[in-house]
PDB file of C-alpha atoms in Angstrom:
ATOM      1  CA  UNK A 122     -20.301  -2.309 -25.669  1.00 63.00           C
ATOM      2  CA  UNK A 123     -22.683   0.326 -24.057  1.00 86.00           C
ATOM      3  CA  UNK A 124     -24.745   2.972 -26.292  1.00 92.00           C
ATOM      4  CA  UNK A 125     -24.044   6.914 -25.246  1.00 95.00           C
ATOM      5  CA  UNK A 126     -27.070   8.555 -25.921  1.00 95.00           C
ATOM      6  CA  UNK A 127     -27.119  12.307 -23.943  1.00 95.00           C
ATOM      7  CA  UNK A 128     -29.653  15.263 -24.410  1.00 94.00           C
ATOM      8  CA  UNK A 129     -28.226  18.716 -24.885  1.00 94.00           C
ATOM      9  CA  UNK A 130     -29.925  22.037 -25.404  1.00 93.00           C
ATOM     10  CA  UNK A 131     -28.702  24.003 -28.631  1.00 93.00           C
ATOM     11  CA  UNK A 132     -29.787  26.461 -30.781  1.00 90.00           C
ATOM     12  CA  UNK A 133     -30.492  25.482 -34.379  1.00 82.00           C
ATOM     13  CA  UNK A 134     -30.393  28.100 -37.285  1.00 76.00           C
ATOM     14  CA  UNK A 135     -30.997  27.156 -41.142  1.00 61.00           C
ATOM     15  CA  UNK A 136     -31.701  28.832 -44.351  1.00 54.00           C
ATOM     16  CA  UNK A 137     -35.656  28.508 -44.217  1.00 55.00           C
ATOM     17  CA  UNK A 138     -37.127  31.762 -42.866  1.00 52.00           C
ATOM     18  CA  UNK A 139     -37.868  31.153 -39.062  1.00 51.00           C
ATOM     19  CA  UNK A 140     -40.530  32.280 -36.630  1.00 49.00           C
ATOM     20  CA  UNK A 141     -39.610  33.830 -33.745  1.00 48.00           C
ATOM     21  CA  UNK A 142     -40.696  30.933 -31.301  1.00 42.00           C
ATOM     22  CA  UNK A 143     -38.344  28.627 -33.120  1.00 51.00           C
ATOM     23  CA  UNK A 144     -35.039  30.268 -32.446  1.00 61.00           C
ATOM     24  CA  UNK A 145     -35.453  29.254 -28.572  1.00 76.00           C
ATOM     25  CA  UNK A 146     -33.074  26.246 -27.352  1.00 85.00           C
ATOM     26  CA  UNK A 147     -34.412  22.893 -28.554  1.00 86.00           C
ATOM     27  CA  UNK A 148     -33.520  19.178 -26.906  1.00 90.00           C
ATOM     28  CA  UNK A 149     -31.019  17.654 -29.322  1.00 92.00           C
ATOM     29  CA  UNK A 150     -29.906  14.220 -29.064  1.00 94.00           C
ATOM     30  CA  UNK A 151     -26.585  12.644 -29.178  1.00 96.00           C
ATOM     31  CA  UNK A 152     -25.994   9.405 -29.168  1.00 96.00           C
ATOM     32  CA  UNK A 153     -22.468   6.971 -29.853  1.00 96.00           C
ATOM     33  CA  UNK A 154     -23.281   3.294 -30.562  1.00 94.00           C
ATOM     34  CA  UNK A 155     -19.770   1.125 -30.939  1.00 91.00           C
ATOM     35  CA  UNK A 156     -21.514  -1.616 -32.161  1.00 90.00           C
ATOM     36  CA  UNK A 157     -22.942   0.373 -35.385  1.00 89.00           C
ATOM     37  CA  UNK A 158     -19.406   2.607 -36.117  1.00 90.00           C
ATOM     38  CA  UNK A 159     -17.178   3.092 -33.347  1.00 91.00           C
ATOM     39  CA  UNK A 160     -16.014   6.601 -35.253  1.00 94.00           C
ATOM     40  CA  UNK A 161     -19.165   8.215 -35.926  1.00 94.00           C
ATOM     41  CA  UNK A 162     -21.614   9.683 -33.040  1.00 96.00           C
ATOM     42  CA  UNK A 163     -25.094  10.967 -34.319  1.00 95.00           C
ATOM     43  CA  UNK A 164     -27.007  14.010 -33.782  1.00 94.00           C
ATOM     44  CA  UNK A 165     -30.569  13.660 -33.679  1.00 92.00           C
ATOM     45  CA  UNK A 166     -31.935  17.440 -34.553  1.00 86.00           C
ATOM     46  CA  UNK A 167     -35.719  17.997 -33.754  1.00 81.00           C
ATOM     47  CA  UNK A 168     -37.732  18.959 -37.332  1.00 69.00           C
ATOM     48  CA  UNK A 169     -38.124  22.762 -37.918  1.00 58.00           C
ATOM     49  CA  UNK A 170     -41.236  22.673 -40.551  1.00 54.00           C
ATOM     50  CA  UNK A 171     -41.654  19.060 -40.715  1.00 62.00           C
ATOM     51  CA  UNK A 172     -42.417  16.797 -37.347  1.00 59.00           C
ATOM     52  CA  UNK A 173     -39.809  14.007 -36.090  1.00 65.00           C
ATOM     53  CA  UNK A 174     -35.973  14.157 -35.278  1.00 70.00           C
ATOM     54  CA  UNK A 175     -33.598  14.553 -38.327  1.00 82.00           C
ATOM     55  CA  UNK A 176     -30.256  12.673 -37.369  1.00 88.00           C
ATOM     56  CA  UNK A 177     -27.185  13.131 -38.664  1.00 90.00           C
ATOM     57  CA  UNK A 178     -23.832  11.833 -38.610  1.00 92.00           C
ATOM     58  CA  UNK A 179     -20.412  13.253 -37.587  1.00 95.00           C
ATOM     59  CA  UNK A 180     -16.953  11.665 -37.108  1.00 95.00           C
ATOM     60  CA  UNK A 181     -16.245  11.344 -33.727  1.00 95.00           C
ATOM     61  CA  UNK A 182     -12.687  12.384 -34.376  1.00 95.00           C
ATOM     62  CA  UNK A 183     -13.774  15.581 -36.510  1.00 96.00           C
ATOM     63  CA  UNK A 184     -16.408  16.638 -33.603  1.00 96.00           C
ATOM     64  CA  UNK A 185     -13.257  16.722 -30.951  1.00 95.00           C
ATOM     65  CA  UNK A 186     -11.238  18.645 -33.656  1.00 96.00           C
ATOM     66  CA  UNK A 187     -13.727  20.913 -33.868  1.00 97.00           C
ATOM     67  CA  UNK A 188     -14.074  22.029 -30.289  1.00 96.00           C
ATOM     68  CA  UNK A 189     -10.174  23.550 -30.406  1.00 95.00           C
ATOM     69  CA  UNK A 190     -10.088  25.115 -33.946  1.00 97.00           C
ATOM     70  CA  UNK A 191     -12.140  25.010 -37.320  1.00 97.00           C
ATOM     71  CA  UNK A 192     -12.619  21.269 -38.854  1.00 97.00           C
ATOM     72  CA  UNK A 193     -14.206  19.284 -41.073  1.00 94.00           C
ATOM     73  CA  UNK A 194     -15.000  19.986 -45.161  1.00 82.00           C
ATOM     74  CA  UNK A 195     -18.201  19.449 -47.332  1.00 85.00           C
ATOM     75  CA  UNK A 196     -21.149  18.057 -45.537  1.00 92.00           C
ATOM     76  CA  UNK A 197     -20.153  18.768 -41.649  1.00 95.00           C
ATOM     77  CA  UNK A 198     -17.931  21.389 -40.475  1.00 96.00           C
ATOM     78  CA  UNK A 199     -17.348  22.258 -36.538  1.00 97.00           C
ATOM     79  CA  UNK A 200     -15.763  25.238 -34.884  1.00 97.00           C
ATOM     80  CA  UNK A 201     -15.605  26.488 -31.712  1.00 96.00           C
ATOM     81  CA  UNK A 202     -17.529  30.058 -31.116  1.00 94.00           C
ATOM     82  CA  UNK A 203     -15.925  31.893 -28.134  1.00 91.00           C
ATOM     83  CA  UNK A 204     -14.759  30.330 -25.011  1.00 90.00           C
ATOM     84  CA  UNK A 205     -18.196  28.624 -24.371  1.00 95.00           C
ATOM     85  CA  UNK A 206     -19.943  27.902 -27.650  1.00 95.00           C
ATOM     86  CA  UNK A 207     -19.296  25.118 -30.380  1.00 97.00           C
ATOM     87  CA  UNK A 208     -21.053  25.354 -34.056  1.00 96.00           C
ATOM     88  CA  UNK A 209     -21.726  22.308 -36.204  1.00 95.00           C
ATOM     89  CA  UNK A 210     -22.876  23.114 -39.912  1.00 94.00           C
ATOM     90  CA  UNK A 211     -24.691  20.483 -41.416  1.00 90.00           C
ATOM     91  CA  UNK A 212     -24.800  20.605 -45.274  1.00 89.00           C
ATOM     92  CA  UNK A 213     -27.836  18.561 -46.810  1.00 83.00           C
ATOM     93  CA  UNK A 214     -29.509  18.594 -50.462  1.00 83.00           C
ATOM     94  CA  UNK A 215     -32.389  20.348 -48.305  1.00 77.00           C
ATOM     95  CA  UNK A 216     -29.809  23.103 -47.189  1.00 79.00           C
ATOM     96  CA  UNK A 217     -28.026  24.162 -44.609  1.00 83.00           C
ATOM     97  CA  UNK A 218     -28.229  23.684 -40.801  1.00 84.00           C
ATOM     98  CA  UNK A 219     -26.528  25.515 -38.072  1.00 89.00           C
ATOM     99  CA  UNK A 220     -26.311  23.936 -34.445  1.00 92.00           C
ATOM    100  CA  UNK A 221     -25.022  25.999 -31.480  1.00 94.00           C
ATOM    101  CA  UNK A 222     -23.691  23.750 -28.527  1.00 95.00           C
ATOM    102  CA  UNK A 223     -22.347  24.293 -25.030  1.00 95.00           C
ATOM    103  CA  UNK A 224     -19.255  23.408 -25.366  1.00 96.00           C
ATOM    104  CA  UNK A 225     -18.796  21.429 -22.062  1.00 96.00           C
ATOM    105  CA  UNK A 226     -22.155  19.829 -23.275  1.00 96.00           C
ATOM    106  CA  UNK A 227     -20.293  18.102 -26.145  1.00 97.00           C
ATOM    107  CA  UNK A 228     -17.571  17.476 -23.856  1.00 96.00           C
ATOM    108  CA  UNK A 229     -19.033  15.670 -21.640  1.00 96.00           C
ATOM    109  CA  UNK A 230     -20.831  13.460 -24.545  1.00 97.00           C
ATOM    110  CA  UNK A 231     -17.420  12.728 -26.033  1.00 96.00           C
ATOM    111  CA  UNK A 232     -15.829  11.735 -22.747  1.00 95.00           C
ATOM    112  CA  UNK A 233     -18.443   9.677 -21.958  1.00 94.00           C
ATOM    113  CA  UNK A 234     -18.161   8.001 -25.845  1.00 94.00           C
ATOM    114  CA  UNK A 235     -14.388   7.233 -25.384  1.00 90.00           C
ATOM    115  CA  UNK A 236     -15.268   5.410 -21.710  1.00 88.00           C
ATOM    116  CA  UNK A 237     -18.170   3.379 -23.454  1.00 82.00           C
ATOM    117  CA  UNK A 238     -15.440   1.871 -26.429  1.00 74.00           C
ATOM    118  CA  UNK A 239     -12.658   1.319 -23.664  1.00 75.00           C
ATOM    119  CA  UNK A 240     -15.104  -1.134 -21.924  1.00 67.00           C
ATOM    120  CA  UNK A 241     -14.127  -5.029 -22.352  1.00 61.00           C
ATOM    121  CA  UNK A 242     -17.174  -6.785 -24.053  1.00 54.00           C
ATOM    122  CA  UNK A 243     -19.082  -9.258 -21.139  1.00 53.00           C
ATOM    123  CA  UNK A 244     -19.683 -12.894 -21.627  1.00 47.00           C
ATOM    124  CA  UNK A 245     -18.319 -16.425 -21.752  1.00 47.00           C
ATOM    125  CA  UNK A 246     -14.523 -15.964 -23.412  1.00 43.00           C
ATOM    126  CA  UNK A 247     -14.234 -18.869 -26.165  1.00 42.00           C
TER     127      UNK A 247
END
């Protein structure tokens, strides 16, 4: 099966004081591998104060919830803000992350996830 991986721009808000330059949209990566768990994509969120990407998972299933009403419970929570928005709240022993989404942005990931798993494996059938 095929890896998903898709850039989006979001906005990402946590509970470390910010400066001002860091509150402009960021590249945030999400990526769906079938082979690794076929329910879980991954959101790789750039560092705020320390360099790299932080990724972190979310249930497929809970991320598509999400997008129509409040879901999700202890460490990830999504909900959709207004007609356009999405939030996804990361909760980590570091603290707490907020990630604003385009909707359609997400969308058009999760689409493009479900495609991916409904393609048959290629190669010699035993």
């Amino acid at each position: 099966m095929s890896v998903v991986e898709q850039y989006a721009r979001a906005h990402i808000v946590t509970d470390a004081d910010l400066v001002e330059q860091e509150r402009e949209a960021v590249p945030v990566v999400l990526r769906y591998d079938p082979d690794d768990d076929p329910r879980t994509v991954r959101v790789g969120i750039p560092g705020i104060h320390e360099p790299g990407t932080h990724e972190r998972s979310i249930a497929r299933a809970l991320l598509e919830q999400g997008l129509r009403a409040p879901a999700g419970s202890g460490e990830v929570r999504v909900w959709p803000c207004g007609r356009v928005q999405a939030i996804v709240e990361f909760h980590t022993a570091e603290g707490v992350s907020v990630v604003q989404f385009e909707s359609k942005a997400l969308l058009r990931f999760l689409r493009r996830t479900y495609t991916a798993a409904a393609q048959p494996v290629s190669g010699p059938v035993a």
